[in-house]
PDB file of C-alpha atoms in Angstrom:
ATOM      1  CA  MET J 473     109.907 -69.660 127.279  1.00 62.00           C
ATOM      2  CA  LEU J 474     106.544 -67.994 127.951  1.00 68.00           C
ATOM      3  CA  ASP J 475     106.373 -66.899 124.334  1.00 66.00           C
ATOM      4  CA  LYS J 476     106.241 -70.565 123.360  1.00 72.00           C
ATOM      5  CA  TYR J 477     102.792 -70.551 124.963  1.00 77.00           C
ATOM      6  CA  ASP J 478     101.721 -67.361 123.126  1.00 87.00           C
ATOM      7  CA  ALA J 479     102.242 -65.082 126.122  1.00 90.00           C
ATOM      8  CA  THR J 480     103.211 -62.179 123.835  1.00 92.00           C
ATOM      9  CA  LYS J 481     100.094 -62.612 121.718  1.00 92.00           C
ATOM     10  CA  MET J 482      97.919 -62.788 124.852  1.00 93.00           C
ATOM     11  CA  LEU J 483      99.562 -59.664 126.276  1.00 94.00           C
ATOM     12  CA  LEU J 484      99.055 -57.685 123.079  1.00 95.00           C
ATOM     13  CA  THR J 485      95.501 -58.944 122.569  1.00 93.00           C
ATOM     14  CA  VAL J 486      94.433 -57.912 126.076  1.00 93.00           C
ATOM     15  CA  LEU J 487      96.158 -54.508 125.938  1.00 93.00           C
ATOM     16  CA  SER J 488      94.712 -53.872 122.460  1.00 93.00           C
ATOM     17  CA  ASP J 489      91.161 -54.765 123.440  1.00 90.00           C
ATOM     18  CA  ALA J 490      89.023 -51.727 122.624  1.00 87.00           C
ATOM     19  CA  SER J 491      85.972 -53.165 124.401  1.00 85.00           C
ATOM     20  CA  ASN J 492      87.645 -52.525 127.761  1.00 75.00           C
ATOM     21  CA  PRO J 493      89.655 -49.304 127.448  1.00 67.00           C
ATOM     22  CA  PHE J 494      90.058 -48.929 131.224  1.00 71.00           C
ATOM     23  CA  LEU J 495      91.528 -52.075 132.715  1.00 77.00           C
ATOM     24  CA  ASP J 496      91.614 -52.387 136.478  1.00 82.00           C
ATOM     25  CA  GLY J 497      94.871 -50.835 137.698  1.00 84.00           C
ATOM     26  CA  GLU J 498      96.225 -54.036 139.213  1.00 88.00           C
ATOM     27  CA  ILE J 499      95.386 -56.095 136.130  1.00 89.00           C
ATOM     28  CA  LEU J 500      96.963 -53.507 133.829  1.00 92.00           C
ATOM     29  CA  ASN J 501     100.052 -53.366 136.021  1.00 93.00           C
ATOM     30  CA  ASN J 502     100.392 -57.154 135.969  1.00 94.00           C
ATOM     31  CA  PHE J 503     100.176 -57.198 132.171  1.00 94.00           C
ATOM     32  CA  LEU J 504     102.803 -54.454 131.975  1.00 96.00           C
ATOM     33  CA  LYS J 505     105.065 -56.515 134.245  1.00 96.00           C
ATOM     34  CA  LEU J 506     104.519 -59.558 132.026  1.00 95.00           C
ATOM     35  CA  GLY J 507     105.579 -57.519 128.994  1.00 95.00           C
ATOM     36  CA  ILE J 508     108.658 -56.315 130.858  1.00 95.00           C
ATOM     37  CA  LYS J 509     109.618 -59.883 131.781  1.00 94.00           C
ATOM     38  CA  LEU J 510     109.166 -61.012 128.183  1.00 93.00           C
ATOM     39  CA  LEU J 511     111.360 -58.217 126.826  1.00 92.00           C
ATOM     40  CA  GLU J 512     114.117 -57.984 129.449  1.00 89.00           C
ATOM     41  CA  GLY J 513     117.528 -58.588 128.006  1.00 76.00           C
ATOM     42  CA  GLY J 514     116.670 -57.151 124.582  1.00 69.00           C
ATOM     43  CA  ASN J 515     114.669 -60.125 123.341  1.00 82.00           C
ATOM     44  CA  ASN J 516     114.631 -59.592 119.558  1.00 86.00           C
ATOM     45  CA  LYS J 517     112.219 -62.475 118.961  1.00 89.00           C
ATOM     46  CA  ILE J 518     109.621 -60.872 121.241  1.00 91.00           C
ATOM     47  CA  GLN J 519     110.268 -57.462 119.656  1.00 91.00           C
ATOM     48  CA  LYS J 520     109.724 -59.000 116.214  1.00 92.00           C
ATOM     49  CA  ASN J 521     106.474 -60.624 117.410  1.00 92.00           C
ATOM     50  CA  ILE J 522     105.290 -57.261 118.766  1.00 94.00           C
ATOM     51  CA  TYR J 523     106.189 -55.516 115.513  1.00 94.00           C
ATOM     52  CA  ASN J 524     104.414 -58.177 113.427  1.00 94.00           C
ATOM     53  CA  TYR J 525     101.326 -57.847 115.628  1.00 94.00           C
ATOM     54  CA  CYS J 526     101.336 -54.059 115.247  1.00 93.00           C
ATOM     55  CA  VAL J 527     101.607 -54.090 111.453  1.00 93.00           C
ATOM     56  CA  THR J 528      99.162 -56.968 111.061  1.00 93.00           C
ATOM     57  CA  PHE J 529      96.355 -55.874 113.382  1.00 91.00           C
ATOM     58  CA  GLN J 530      95.017 -52.345 113.217  1.00 90.00           C
ATOM     59  CA  ARG J 531      93.581 -52.787 116.717  1.00 90.00           C
ATOM     60  CA  SER J 532      97.154 -52.412 117.973  1.00 92.00           C
ATOM     61  CA  GLU J 533      96.327 -48.700 117.806  1.00 93.00           C
ATOM     62  CA  VAL J 534      94.469 -49.220 121.099  1.00 93.00           C
ATOM     63  CA  LEU J 535      97.745 -50.340 122.696  1.00 93.00           C
ATOM     64  CA  PHE J 536      99.494 -47.118 121.700  1.00 94.00           C
ATOM     65  CA  ALA J 537      96.467 -45.082 122.760  1.00 93.00           C
ATOM     66  CA  LYS J 538      96.627 -46.697 126.228  1.00 92.00           C
ATOM     67  CA  PHE J 539     100.321 -45.941 126.594  1.00 94.00           C
ATOM     68  CA  TYR J 540      99.777 -42.389 125.393  1.00 94.00           C
ATOM     69  CA  ASN J 541      96.833 -41.870 127.766  1.00 92.00           C
ATOM     70  CA  ILE J 542      98.748 -43.226 130.767  1.00 92.00           C
ATOM     71  CA  ILE J 543     101.614 -40.825 130.097  1.00 94.00           C
ATOM     72  CA  THR J 544      99.531 -37.751 129.235  1.00 93.00           C
ATOM     73  CA  SER J 545      96.995 -38.216 132.051  1.00 90.00           C
ATOM     74  CA  HIS J 546      99.826 -38.407 134.561  1.00 90.00           C
ATOM     75  CA  SER J 547     101.339 -35.259 133.073  1.00 92.00           C
ATOM     76  CA  THR J 548      97.972 -33.486 133.176  1.00 90.00           C
ATOM     77  CA  ARG J 549      97.429 -34.405 136.824  1.00 86.00           C
ATOM     78  CA  LEU J 550     100.856 -33.058 137.728  1.00 87.00           C
ATOM     79  CA  LYS J 551     100.061 -29.782 135.954  1.00 85.00           C
ATOM     80  CA  LYS J 552      96.682 -29.511 137.672  1.00 83.00           C
ATOM     81  CA  THR J 553      98.362 -30.019 141.029  1.00 76.00           C
ATOM     82  CA  LYS J 554     100.519 -26.972 140.371  1.00 66.00           C
ATOM     83  CA  ALA J 555      97.669 -24.937 138.888  1.00 59.00           C
ATOM     84  CA  LEU J 556      95.447 -25.562 141.891  1.00 55.00           C
ATOM     85  CA  ASP J 557      98.369 -24.842 144.216  1.00 53.00           C
ATOM     86  CA  LEU J 558      97.486 -27.824 146.346  1.00 48.00           C
ATOM     87  CA  ASP J 559      99.832 -29.567 148.697  1.00 48.00           C
ATOM     88  CA  SER J 560     101.726 -31.929 146.410  1.00 46.00           C
ATOM     89  CA  GLU J 561     102.159 -34.617 148.986  1.00 48.00           C
ATOM     90  CA  PHE J 562      98.387 -34.865 149.575  1.00 43.00           C
ATOM     91  CA  VAL J 563      97.568 -35.136 145.876  1.00 42.00           C
ATOM     92  CA  VAL J 564     100.322 -37.674 145.311  1.00 42.00           C
ATOM     93  CA  GLU J 565      99.016 -39.702 148.246  1.00 41.00           C
ATOM     94  CA  GLU J 566      95.373 -39.485 147.169  1.00 39.00           C
ATOM     95  CA  TYR J 567      95.471 -40.173 143.428  1.00 41.00           C
ATOM     96  CA  PHE J 568      98.786 -41.742 142.636  1.00 46.00           C
ATOM     97  CA  GLN J 569      98.544 -44.923 144.679  1.00 59.00           C
ATOM     98  CA  LEU J 570      99.026 -47.190 141.653  1.00 68.00           C
ATOM     99  CA  GLY J 571      99.569 -44.366 139.164  1.00 81.00           C
ATOM    100  CA  PRO J 572     103.350 -44.005 139.469  1.00 84.00           C
ATOM    101  CA  ILE J 573     103.844 -47.756 139.366  1.00 89.00           C
ATOM    102  CA  ILE J 574     101.738 -48.080 136.219  1.00 92.00           C
ATOM    103  CA  LEU J 575     103.507 -45.090 134.690  1.00 93.00           C
ATOM    104  CA  GLU J 576     106.970 -46.453 135.519  1.00 93.00           C
ATOM    105  CA  ASN J 577     106.060 -49.886 134.149  1.00 95.00           C
ATOM    106  CA  THR J 578     104.620 -48.327 130.980  1.00 96.00           C
ATOM    107  CA  LEU J 579     107.790 -46.320 130.464  1.00 96.00           C
ATOM    108  CA  ARG J 580     109.937 -49.381 131.197  1.00 95.00           C
ATOM    109  CA  LEU J 581     107.966 -51.425 128.673  1.00 95.00           C
ATOM    110  CA  LEU J 582     108.392 -48.705 126.034  1.00 94.00           C
ATOM    111  CA  GLN J 583     112.079 -48.547 126.881  1.00 91.00           C
ATOM    112  CA  LEU J 584     112.344 -52.307 126.314  1.00 92.00           C
ATOM    113  CA  PHE J 585     110.414 -51.996 123.046  1.00 89.00           C
ATOM    114  CA  THR J 586     113.245 -49.793 121.782  1.00 82.00           C
ATOM    115  CA  GLU J 587     116.181 -51.539 123.443  1.00 82.00           C
ATOM    116  CA  GLY J 588     118.530 -53.617 121.327  1.00 72.00           C
ATOM    117  CA  HIS J 589     117.939 -51.479 118.233  1.00 70.00           C
ATOM    118  CA  TYR J 590     115.282 -53.586 116.519  1.00 75.00           C
ATOM    119  CA  LEU J 591     114.749 -50.803 114.001  1.00 81.00           C
ATOM    120  CA  ASP J 592     111.403 -51.929 112.584  1.00 84.00           C
ATOM    121  CA  LEU J 593     109.724 -51.739 115.994  1.00 84.00           C
ATOM    122  CA  GLN J 594     111.616 -48.601 116.955  1.00 81.00           C
ATOM    123  CA  ASN J 595     110.414 -46.832 113.821  1.00 83.00           C
ATOM    124  CA  TYR J 596     106.872 -48.115 114.331  1.00 87.00           C
ATOM    125  CA  ILE J 597     106.793 -46.707 117.850  1.00 85.00           C
ATOM    126  CA  ARG J 598     107.740 -43.287 116.501  1.00 81.00           C
ATOM    127  CA  HIS J 599     105.150 -43.444 113.725  1.00 84.00           C
ATOM    128  CA  GLN J 600     102.386 -46.043 113.775  1.00 90.00           C
ATOM    129  CA  THR J 601     101.873 -46.541 110.040  1.00 86.00           C
ATOM    130  CA  ASN J 602      99.086 -49.105 110.393  1.00 82.00           C
ATOM    131  CA  SER J 603      96.863 -46.882 112.531  1.00 87.00           C
ATOM    132  CA  ARG J 604      94.320 -44.186 111.857  1.00 90.00           C
ATOM    133  CA  ASN J 605      95.913 -42.117 114.614  1.00 92.00           C
ATOM    134  CA  ASN J 606      99.571 -41.686 115.394  1.00 92.00           C
ATOM    135  CA  TYR J 607     100.424 -41.345 119.080  1.00 94.00           C
ATOM    136  CA  ASP J 608     103.576 -39.322 119.591  1.00 89.00           C
ATOM    137  CA  LEU J 609     104.981 -41.186 122.562  1.00 92.00           C
ATOM    138  CA  VAL J 610     108.315 -39.375 122.412  1.00 89.00           C
ATOM    139  CA  SER J 611     106.687 -35.949 122.810  1.00 90.00           C
ATOM    140  CA  SER J 612     104.365 -37.235 125.524  1.00 94.00           C
ATOM    141  CA  VAL J 613     107.341 -38.492 127.577  1.00 94.00           C
ATOM    142  CA  ILE J 614     109.099 -35.148 127.065  1.00 93.00           C
ATOM    143  CA  GLU J 615     105.964 -33.314 128.214  1.00 94.00           C
ATOM    144  CA  LEU J 616     105.729 -35.581 131.257  1.00 95.00           C
ATOM    145  CA  LEU J 617     109.315 -34.752 132.130  1.00 93.00           C
ATOM    146  CA  ARG J 618     108.460 -31.043 131.847  1.00 93.00           C
ATOM    147  CA  SER J 619     105.531 -31.600 134.193  1.00 93.00           C
ATOM    148  CA  TYR J 620     107.873 -33.051 136.771  1.00 93.00           C
ATOM    149  CA  LEU J 621     109.880 -29.808 136.865  1.00 88.00           C
ATOM    150  CA  ASP J 622     107.453 -28.405 139.426  1.00 84.00           C
ATOM    151  CA  HIS J 623     107.366 -31.688 141.356  1.00 85.00           C
ATOM    152  CA  MET J 624     111.032 -32.478 141.867  1.00 86.00           C
ATOM    153  CA  ASN J 625     111.022 -34.504 145.069  1.00 86.00           C
ATOM    154  CA  GLN J 626     112.104 -37.882 146.360  1.00 88.00           C
ATOM    155  CA  ALA J 627     108.647 -39.388 145.769  1.00 82.00           C
ATOM    156  CA  ASN J 628     108.924 -38.694 142.028  1.00 85.00           C
ATOM    157  CA  TYR J 629     112.571 -39.656 141.647  1.00 88.00           C
ATOM    158  CA  GLU J 630     111.930 -43.116 140.134  1.00 87.00           C
ATOM    159  CA  SER J 631     109.386 -41.768 137.643  1.00 88.00           C
ATOM    160  CA  ILE J 632     111.715 -38.958 136.575  1.00 91.00           C
ATOM    161  CA  MET J 633     114.588 -41.409 136.106  1.00 92.00           C
ATOM    162  CA  ARG J 634     112.351 -43.761 134.124  1.00 92.00           C
ATOM    163  CA  CYS J 635     111.380 -40.845 131.836  1.00 92.00           C
ATOM    164  CA  LEU J 636     115.050 -40.082 131.257  1.00 91.00           C
ATOM    165  CA  ASP J 637     115.910 -43.741 130.609  1.00 90.00           C
ATOM    166  CA  THR J 638     113.043 -44.098 128.135  1.00 90.00           C
ATOM    167  CA  LEU J 639     114.016 -40.909 126.329  1.00 87.00           C
ATOM    168  CA  ALA J 640     117.621 -42.112 126.183  1.00 85.00           C
ATOM    169  CA  GLU J 641     116.460 -45.267 124.376  1.00 82.00           C
ATOM    170  CA  PHE J 642     114.304 -43.202 122.004  1.00 77.00           C
ATOM    171  CA  VAL J 643     117.311 -40.950 121.256  1.00 73.00           C
ATOM    172  CA  GLN J 644     119.575 -43.938 120.640  1.00 72.00           C
ATOM    173  CA  VAL J 645     117.202 -44.939 117.862  1.00 56.00           C
ATOM    174  CA  ASN J 646     117.889 -41.640 116.155  1.00 56.00           C
ATOM    175  CA  GLN J 647     121.641 -42.020 116.705  1.00 57.00           C
ATOM    176  CA  VAL J 648     121.638 -45.465 115.109  1.00 53.00           C
ATOM    177  CA  LEU J 649     119.674 -44.156 112.127  1.00 51.00           C
ATOM    178  CA  TYR J 650     122.015 -41.198 111.800  1.00 52.00           C
ATOM    179  CA  PHE J 651     125.141 -43.367 111.905  1.00 54.00           C
ATOM    180  CA  ARG J 652     123.663 -45.803 109.363  1.00 54.00           C
ATOM    181  CA  LEU J 653     122.845 -42.919 107.030  1.00 54.00           C
ATOM    182  CA  MET J 654     126.330 -41.476 107.415  1.00 56.00           C
ATOM    183  CA  SER J 655     128.162 -44.750 106.676  1.00 53.00           C
TER     184      SER J 655
END
């Protein structure tokens, strides 16, 4: 219903806006939640709109850069926590007030991008053909999961599970492609 009023286009336009690469955390989180609501249930029409936006507008590269930066900066902070040998709980409390929520919502949105096997969008997520840069979101999620190895605790449980769920959707893409090639 919201897509009838161009909610998907608004979402993508705001997240792809290069003039404001660092949205306020609450605003970014609300846009991520909007994207999640639009895509829940494997909405192929929304997935097709997202794919068409990505292949039509080169500025969609900014969207993938934001997702990549959210994932990799979280991973980097986790690694620094271990390297500095600081009390994990303090660092989690201090920095990650909105961080895990934004990370989990980013991963959930990426998971929904790939849910339902809309192959055009799934392939575009793996390799952004309309961009100058290609952001390897699969490897960044794997690296984030590796970073959590030293931070396995109840506070990180939801983020770890979201990483695994997102990777499972990314892997299903490869399974579908494999089975289509084999038949």
